[in-house]
PDB file of C-alpha atoms in Angstrom:
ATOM      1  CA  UNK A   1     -29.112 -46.669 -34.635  1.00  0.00           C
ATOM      2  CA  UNK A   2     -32.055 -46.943 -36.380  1.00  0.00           C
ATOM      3  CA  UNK A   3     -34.061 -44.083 -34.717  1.00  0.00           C
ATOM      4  CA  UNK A   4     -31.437 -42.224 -35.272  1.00  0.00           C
ATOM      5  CA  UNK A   5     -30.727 -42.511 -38.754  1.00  0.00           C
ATOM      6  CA  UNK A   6     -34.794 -42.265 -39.027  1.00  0.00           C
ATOM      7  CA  UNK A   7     -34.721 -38.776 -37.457  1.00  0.00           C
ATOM      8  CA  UNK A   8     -32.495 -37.354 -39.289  1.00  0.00           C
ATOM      9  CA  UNK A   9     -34.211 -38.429 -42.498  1.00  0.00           C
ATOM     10  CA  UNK A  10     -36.820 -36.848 -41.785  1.00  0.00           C
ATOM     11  CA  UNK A  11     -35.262 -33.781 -40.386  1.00  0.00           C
ATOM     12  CA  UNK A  12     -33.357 -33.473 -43.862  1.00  0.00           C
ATOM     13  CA  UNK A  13     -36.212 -33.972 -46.209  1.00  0.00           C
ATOM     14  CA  UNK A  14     -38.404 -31.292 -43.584  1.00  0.00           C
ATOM     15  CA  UNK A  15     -35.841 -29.020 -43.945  1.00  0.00           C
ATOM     16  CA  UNK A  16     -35.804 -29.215 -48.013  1.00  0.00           C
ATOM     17  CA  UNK A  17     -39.247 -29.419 -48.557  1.00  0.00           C
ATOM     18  CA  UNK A  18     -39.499 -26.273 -46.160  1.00  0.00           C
ATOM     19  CA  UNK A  19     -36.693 -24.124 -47.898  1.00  0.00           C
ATOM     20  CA  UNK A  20     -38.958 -24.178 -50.970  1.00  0.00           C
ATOM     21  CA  UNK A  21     -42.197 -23.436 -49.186  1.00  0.00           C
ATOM     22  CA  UNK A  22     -40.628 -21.104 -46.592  1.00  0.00           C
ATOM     23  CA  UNK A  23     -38.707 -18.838 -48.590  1.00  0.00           C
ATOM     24  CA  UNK A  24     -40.965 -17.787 -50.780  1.00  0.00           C
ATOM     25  CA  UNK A  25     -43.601 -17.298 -47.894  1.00  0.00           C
ATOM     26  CA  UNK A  26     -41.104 -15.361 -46.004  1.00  0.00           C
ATOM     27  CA  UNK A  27     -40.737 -13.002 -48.725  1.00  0.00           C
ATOM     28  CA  UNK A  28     -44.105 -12.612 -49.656  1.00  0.00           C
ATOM     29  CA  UNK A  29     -44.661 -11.813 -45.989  1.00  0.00           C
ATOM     30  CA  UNK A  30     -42.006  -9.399 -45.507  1.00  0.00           C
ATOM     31  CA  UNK A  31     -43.738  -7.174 -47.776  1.00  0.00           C
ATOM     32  CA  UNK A  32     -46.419  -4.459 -47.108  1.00  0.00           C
ATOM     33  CA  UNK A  33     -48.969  -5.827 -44.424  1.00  0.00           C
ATOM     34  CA  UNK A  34     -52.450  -6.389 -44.316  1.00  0.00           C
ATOM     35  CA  UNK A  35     -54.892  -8.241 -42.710  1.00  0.00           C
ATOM     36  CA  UNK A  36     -54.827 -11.098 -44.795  1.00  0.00           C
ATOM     37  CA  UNK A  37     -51.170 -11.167 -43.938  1.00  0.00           C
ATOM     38  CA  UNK A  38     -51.555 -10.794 -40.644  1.00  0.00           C
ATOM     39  CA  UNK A  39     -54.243 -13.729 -40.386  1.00  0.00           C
ATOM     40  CA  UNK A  40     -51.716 -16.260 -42.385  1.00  0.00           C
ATOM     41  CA  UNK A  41     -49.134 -15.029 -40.327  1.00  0.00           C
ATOM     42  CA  UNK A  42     -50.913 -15.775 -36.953  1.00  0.00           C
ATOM     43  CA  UNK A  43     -51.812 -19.543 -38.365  1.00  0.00           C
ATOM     44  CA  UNK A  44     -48.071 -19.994 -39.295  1.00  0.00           C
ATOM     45  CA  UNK A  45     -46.581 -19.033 -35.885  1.00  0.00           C
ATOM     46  CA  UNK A  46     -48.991 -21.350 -33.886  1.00  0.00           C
ATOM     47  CA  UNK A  47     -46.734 -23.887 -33.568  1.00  0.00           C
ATOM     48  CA  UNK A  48     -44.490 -21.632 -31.607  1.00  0.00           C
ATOM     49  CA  UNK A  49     -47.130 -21.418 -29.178  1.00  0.00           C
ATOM     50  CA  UNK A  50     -49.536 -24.266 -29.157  1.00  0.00           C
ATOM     51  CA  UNK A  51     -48.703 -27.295 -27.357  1.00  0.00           C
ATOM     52  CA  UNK A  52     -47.679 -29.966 -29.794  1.00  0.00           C
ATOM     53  CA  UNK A  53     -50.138 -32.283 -28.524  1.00  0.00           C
ATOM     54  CA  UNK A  54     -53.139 -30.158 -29.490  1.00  0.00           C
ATOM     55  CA  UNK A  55     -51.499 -30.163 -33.071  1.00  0.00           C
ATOM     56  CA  UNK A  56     -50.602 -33.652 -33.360  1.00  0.00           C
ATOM     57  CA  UNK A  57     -54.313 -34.411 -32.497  1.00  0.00           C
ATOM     58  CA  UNK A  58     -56.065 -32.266 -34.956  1.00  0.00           C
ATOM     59  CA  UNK A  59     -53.726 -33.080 -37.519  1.00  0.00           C
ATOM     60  CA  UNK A  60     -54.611 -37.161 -36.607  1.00  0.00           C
ATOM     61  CA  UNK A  61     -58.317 -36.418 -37.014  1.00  0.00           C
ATOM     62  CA  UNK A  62     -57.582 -34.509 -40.404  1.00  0.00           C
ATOM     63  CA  UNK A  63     -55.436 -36.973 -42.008  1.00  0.00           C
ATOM     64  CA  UNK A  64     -57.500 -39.924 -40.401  1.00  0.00           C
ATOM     65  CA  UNK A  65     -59.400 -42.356 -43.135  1.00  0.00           C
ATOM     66  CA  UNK A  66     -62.370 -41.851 -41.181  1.00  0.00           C
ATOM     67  CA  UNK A  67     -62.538 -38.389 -42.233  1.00  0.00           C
ATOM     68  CA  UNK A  68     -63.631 -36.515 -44.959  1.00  0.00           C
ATOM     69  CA  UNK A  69     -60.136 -35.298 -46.064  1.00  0.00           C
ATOM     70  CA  UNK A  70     -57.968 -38.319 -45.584  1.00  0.00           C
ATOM     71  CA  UNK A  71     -61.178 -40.662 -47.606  1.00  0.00           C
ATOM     72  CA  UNK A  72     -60.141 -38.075 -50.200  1.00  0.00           C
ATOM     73  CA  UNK A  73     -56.588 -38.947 -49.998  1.00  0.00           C
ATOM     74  CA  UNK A  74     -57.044 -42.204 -49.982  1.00  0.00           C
ATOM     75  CA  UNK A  75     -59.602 -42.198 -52.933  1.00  0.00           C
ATOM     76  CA  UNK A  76     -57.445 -40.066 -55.028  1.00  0.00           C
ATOM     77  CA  UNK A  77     -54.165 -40.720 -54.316  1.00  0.00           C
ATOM     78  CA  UNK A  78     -53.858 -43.936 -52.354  1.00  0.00           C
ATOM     79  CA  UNK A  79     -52.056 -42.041 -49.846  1.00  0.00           C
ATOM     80  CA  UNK A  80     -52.528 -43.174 -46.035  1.00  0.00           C
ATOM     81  CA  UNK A  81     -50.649 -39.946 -43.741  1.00  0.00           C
ATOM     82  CA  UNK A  82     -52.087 -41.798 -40.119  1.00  0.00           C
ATOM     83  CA  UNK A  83     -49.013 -44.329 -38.721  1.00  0.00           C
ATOM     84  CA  UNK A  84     -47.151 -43.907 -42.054  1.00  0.00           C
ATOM     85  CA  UNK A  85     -43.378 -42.104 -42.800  1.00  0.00           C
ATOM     86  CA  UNK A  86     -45.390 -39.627 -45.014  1.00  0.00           C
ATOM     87  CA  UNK A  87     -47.846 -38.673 -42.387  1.00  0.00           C
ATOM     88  CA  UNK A  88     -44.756 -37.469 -40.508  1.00  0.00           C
ATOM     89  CA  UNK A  89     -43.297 -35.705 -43.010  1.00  0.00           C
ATOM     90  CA  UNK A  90     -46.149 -33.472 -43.916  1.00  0.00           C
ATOM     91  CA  UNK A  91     -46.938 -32.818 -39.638  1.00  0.00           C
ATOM     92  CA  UNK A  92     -43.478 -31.819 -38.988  1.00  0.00           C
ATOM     93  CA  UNK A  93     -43.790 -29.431 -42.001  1.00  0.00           C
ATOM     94  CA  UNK A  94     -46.372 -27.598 -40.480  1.00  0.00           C
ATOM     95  CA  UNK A  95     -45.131 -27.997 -36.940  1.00  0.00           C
ATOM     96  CA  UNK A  96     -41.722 -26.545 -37.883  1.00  0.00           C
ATOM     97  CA  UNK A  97     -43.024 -24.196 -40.567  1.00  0.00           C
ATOM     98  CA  UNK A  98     -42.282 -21.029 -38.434  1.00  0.00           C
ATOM     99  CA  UNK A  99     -38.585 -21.707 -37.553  1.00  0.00           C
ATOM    100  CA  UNK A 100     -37.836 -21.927 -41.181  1.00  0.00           C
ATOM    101  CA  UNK A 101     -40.511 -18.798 -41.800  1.00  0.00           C
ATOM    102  CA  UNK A 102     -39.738 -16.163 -39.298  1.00  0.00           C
ATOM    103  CA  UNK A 103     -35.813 -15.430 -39.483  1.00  0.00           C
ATOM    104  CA  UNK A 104     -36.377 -15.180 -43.475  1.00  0.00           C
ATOM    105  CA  UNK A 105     -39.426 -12.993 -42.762  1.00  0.00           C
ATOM    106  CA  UNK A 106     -36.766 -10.754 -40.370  1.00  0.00           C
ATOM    107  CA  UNK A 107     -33.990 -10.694 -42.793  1.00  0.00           C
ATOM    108  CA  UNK A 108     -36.178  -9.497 -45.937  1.00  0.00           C
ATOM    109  CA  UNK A 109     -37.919  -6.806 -44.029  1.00  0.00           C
ATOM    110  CA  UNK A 110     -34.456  -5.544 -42.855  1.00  0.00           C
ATOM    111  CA  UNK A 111     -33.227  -5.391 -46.565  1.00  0.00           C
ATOM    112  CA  UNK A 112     -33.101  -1.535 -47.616  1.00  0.00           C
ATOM    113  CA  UNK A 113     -35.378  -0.601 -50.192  1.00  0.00           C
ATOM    114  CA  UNK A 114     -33.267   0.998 -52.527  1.00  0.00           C
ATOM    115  CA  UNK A 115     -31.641  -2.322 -52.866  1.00  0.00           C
ATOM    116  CA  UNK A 116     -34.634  -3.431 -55.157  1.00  0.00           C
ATOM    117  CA  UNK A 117     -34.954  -0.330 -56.518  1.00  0.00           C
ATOM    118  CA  UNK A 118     -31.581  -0.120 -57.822  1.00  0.00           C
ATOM    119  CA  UNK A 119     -32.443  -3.467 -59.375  1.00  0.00           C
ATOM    120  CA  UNK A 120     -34.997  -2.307 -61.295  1.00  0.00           C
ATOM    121  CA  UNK A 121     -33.562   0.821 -62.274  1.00  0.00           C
ATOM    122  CA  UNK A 122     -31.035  -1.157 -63.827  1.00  0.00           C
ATOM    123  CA  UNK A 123     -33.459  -3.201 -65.697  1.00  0.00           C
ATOM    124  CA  UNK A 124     -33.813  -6.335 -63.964  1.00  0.00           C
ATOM    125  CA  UNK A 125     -37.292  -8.089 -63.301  1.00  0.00           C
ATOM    126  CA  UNK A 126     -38.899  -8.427 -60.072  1.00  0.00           C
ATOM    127  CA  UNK A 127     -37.716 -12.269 -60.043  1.00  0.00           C
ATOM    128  CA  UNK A 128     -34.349 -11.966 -60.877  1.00  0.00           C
ATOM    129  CA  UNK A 129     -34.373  -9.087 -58.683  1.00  0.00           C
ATOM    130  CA  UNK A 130     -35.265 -11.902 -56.365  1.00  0.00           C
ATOM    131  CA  UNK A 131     -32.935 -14.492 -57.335  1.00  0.00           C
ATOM    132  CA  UNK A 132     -30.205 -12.479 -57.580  1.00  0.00           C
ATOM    133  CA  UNK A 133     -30.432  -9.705 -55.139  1.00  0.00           C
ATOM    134  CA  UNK A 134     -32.109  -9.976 -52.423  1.00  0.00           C
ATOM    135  CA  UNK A 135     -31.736 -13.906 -51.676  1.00  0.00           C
ATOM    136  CA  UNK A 136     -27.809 -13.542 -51.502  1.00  0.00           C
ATOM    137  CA  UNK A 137     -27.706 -11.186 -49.377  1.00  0.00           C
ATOM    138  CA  UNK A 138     -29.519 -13.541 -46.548  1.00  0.00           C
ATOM    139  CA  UNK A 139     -27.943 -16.041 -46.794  1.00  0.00           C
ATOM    140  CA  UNK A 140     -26.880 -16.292 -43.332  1.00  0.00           C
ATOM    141  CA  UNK A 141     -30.502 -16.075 -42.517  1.00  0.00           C
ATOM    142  CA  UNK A 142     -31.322 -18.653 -45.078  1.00  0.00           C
ATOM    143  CA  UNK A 143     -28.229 -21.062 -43.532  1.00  0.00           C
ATOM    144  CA  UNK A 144     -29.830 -20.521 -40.004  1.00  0.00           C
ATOM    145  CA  UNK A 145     -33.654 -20.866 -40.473  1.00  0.00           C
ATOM    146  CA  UNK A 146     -32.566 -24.110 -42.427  1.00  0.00           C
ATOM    147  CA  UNK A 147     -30.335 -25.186 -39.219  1.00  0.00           C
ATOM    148  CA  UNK A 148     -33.172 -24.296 -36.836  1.00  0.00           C
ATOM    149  CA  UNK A 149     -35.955 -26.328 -38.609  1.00  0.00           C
ATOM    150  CA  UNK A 150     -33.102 -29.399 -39.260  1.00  0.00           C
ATOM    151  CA  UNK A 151     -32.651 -29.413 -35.232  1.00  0.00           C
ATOM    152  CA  UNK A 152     -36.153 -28.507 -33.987  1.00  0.00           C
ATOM    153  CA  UNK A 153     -37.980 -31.608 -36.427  1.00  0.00           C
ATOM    154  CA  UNK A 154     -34.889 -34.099 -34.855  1.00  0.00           C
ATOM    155  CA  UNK A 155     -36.196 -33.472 -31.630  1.00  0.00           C
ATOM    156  CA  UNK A 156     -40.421 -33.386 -32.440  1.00  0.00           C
ATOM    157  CA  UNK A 157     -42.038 -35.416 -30.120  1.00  0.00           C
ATOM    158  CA  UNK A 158     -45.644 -34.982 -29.726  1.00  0.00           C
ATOM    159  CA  UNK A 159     -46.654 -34.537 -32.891  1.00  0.00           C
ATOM    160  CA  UNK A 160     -44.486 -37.128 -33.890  1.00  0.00           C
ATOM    161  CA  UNK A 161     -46.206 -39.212 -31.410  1.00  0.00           C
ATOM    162  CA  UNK A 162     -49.842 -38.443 -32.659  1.00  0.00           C
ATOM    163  CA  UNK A 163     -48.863 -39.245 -36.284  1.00  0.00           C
ATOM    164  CA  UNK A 164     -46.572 -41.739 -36.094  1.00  0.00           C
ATOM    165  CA  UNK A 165     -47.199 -43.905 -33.552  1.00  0.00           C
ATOM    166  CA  UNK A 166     -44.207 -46.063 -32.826  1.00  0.00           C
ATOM    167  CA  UNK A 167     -43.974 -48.558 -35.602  1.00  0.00           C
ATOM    168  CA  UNK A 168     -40.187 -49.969 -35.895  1.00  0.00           C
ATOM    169  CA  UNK A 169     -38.326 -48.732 -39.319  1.00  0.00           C
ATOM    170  CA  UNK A 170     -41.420 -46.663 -40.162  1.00  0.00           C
ATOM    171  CA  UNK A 171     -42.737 -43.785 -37.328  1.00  0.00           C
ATOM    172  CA  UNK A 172     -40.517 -45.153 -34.373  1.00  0.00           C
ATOM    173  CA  UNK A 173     -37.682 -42.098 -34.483  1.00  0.00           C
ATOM    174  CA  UNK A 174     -35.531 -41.497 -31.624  1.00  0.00           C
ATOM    175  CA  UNK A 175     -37.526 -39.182 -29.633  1.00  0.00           C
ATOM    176  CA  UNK A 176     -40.060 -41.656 -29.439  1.00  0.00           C
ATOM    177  CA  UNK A 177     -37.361 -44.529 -28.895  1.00  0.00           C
ATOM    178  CA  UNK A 178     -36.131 -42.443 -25.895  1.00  0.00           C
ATOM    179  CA  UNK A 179     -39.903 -42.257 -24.814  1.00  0.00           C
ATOM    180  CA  UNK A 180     -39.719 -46.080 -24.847  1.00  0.00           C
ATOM    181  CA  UNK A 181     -36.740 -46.822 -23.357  1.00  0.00           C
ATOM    182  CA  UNK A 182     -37.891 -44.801 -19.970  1.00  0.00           C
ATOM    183  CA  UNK A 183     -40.945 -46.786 -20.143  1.00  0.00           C
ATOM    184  CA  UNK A 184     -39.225 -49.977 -19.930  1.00  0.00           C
ATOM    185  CA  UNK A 185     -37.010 -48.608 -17.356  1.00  0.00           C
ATOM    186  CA  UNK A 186     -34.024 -49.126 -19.558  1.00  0.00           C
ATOM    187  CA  UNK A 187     -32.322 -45.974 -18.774  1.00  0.00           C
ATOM    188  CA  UNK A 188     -29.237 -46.683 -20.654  1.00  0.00           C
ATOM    189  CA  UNK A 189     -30.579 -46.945 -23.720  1.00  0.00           C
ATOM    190  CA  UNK A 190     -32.482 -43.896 -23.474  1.00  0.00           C
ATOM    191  CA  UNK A 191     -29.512 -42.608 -22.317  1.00  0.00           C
ATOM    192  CA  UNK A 192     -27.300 -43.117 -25.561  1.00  0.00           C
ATOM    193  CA  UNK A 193     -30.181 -41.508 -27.742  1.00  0.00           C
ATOM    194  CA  UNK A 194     -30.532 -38.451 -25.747  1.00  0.00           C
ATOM    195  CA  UNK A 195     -26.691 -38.231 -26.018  1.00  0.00           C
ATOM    196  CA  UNK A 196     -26.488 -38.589 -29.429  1.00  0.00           C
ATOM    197  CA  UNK A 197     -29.377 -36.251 -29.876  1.00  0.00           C
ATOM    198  CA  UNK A 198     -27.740 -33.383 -27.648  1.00  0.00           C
ATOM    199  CA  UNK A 199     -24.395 -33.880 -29.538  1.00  0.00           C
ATOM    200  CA  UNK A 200     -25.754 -33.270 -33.299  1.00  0.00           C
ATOM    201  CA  UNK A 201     -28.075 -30.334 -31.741  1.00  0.00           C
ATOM    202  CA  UNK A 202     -25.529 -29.488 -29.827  1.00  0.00           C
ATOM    203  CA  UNK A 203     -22.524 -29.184 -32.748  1.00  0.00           C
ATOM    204  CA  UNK A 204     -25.558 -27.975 -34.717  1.00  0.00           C
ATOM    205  CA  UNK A 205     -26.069 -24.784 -33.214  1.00  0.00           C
ATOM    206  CA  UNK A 206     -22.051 -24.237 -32.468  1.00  0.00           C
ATOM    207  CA  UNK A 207     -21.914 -24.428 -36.576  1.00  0.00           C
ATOM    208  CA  UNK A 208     -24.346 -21.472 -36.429  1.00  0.00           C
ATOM    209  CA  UNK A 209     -22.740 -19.057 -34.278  1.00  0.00           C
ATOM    210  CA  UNK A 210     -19.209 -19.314 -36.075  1.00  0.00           C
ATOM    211  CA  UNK A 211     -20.391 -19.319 -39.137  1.00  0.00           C
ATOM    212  CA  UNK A 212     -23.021 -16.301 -38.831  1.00  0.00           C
ATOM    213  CA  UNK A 213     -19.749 -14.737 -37.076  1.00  0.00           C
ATOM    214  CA  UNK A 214     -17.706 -14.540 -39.667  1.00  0.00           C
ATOM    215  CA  UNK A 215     -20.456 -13.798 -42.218  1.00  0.00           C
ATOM    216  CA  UNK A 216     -20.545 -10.424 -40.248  1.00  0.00           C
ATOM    217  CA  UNK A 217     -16.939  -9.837 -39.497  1.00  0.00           C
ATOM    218  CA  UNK A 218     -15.361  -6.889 -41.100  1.00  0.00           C
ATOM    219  CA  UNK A 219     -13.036  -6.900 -44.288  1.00  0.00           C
ATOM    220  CA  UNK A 220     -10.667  -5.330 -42.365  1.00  0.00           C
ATOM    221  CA  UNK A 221     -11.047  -7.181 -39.568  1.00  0.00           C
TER     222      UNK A 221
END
């Protein structure tokens, strides 16, 4: 169970780490647009798009000690991201960046205006305007970008790959145990990962659609 209980680590702290960073982003993207926005944008959705390979790999010659950036890290901070738990943690941030990023952009843009203004009418600033508004009245949104991003990082492969490596207790999670097992022609094995995997995902996504359900079901319903 190990792989298991690895993914899902790292799903969890993804998932936190990304509320912090995606909210905010989401928000500040949601806004009026400009080019700028539009640019950032772009570079946040790529994931959706490129294969994860192609990220994995540029993100291993970024974070490698034979580069520029990860001497730095190393220098500074002592920090190693190639073949380490860390390195994961910050590549499946980016990789699952705009699952957290996009329905939190959708739900802010589809929040009337006057809801703010009323806000400030009243006398409230623009953050606890934020805080106190606008962010409970997505919370569905918020619930089901979180839910996305925990189930898409359990399931990261090729980045995870790149990154990681397979190193037992450390990288080896259970996408790349499955990986393994079909290598070694032990089908059963990769047969009770992919089971377990499809049952979390699987009651994962189930908790989404009742609970987004009845966050829209009429009072008088």
């Amino acid at each position: 169970m190990e792989p298991i209980w690895l993914s899902i680590k790292l799903a969890t702290i993804t998932t936190i780490f990304l509320l912090f960073i995606g909210i905010p982003v989401a928000y500040w993207l949601s806004r009026k647009q400009n080019i700028f926005k539009l640019i950032i944008e772009a570079f946040i959705t790529m994931p959706l798009v490129l294969p994860p390979s192609v990220l994995g790999f540029y993100l291993l010659i970024a974070f490698s000690p034979n580069n520029a950036f990860g001497i730095w890290l190393h220098q500074h901070f002592n920090l190693q991201l190639v073949f380490s738990f860390k390195g994961l943690i910050l590549a499946s941030i980016i990789y699952s960046l705009p699952f957290m990023v996009s329905p939190l952009k959708a739900a802010f843009s589809h929040l009337p205006k006057s809801m703010s203004e009323a806000s400030y009418v009243m006398g409230k600033s623009k953050m606890k305007t934020f805080f106190y508004v606008l962010l409970p009245n997505i919370k569905p949104a918020v619930f089901t970008a979180a839910v996305l991003t925990f189930a898409h990082t359990l399931g990261e492969f090729g980045v995870v790959l790149m990154i990681g490596g397979n190193i037992p207790g450390e990288t080896k999670v259970a996408s790349i145990a499955i990986y393994d097992a079909v290598e070694t022609l032990d089908y059963s094995a990769a047969n009770a990962y992919a089971l377990i995997l499809f049952a979390i995902t699987f009651i994962i996504v189930i908790g989404v659609f009742v609970l987004n359900r009845n966050a829209v079901k009429s009072p008088f319903e």
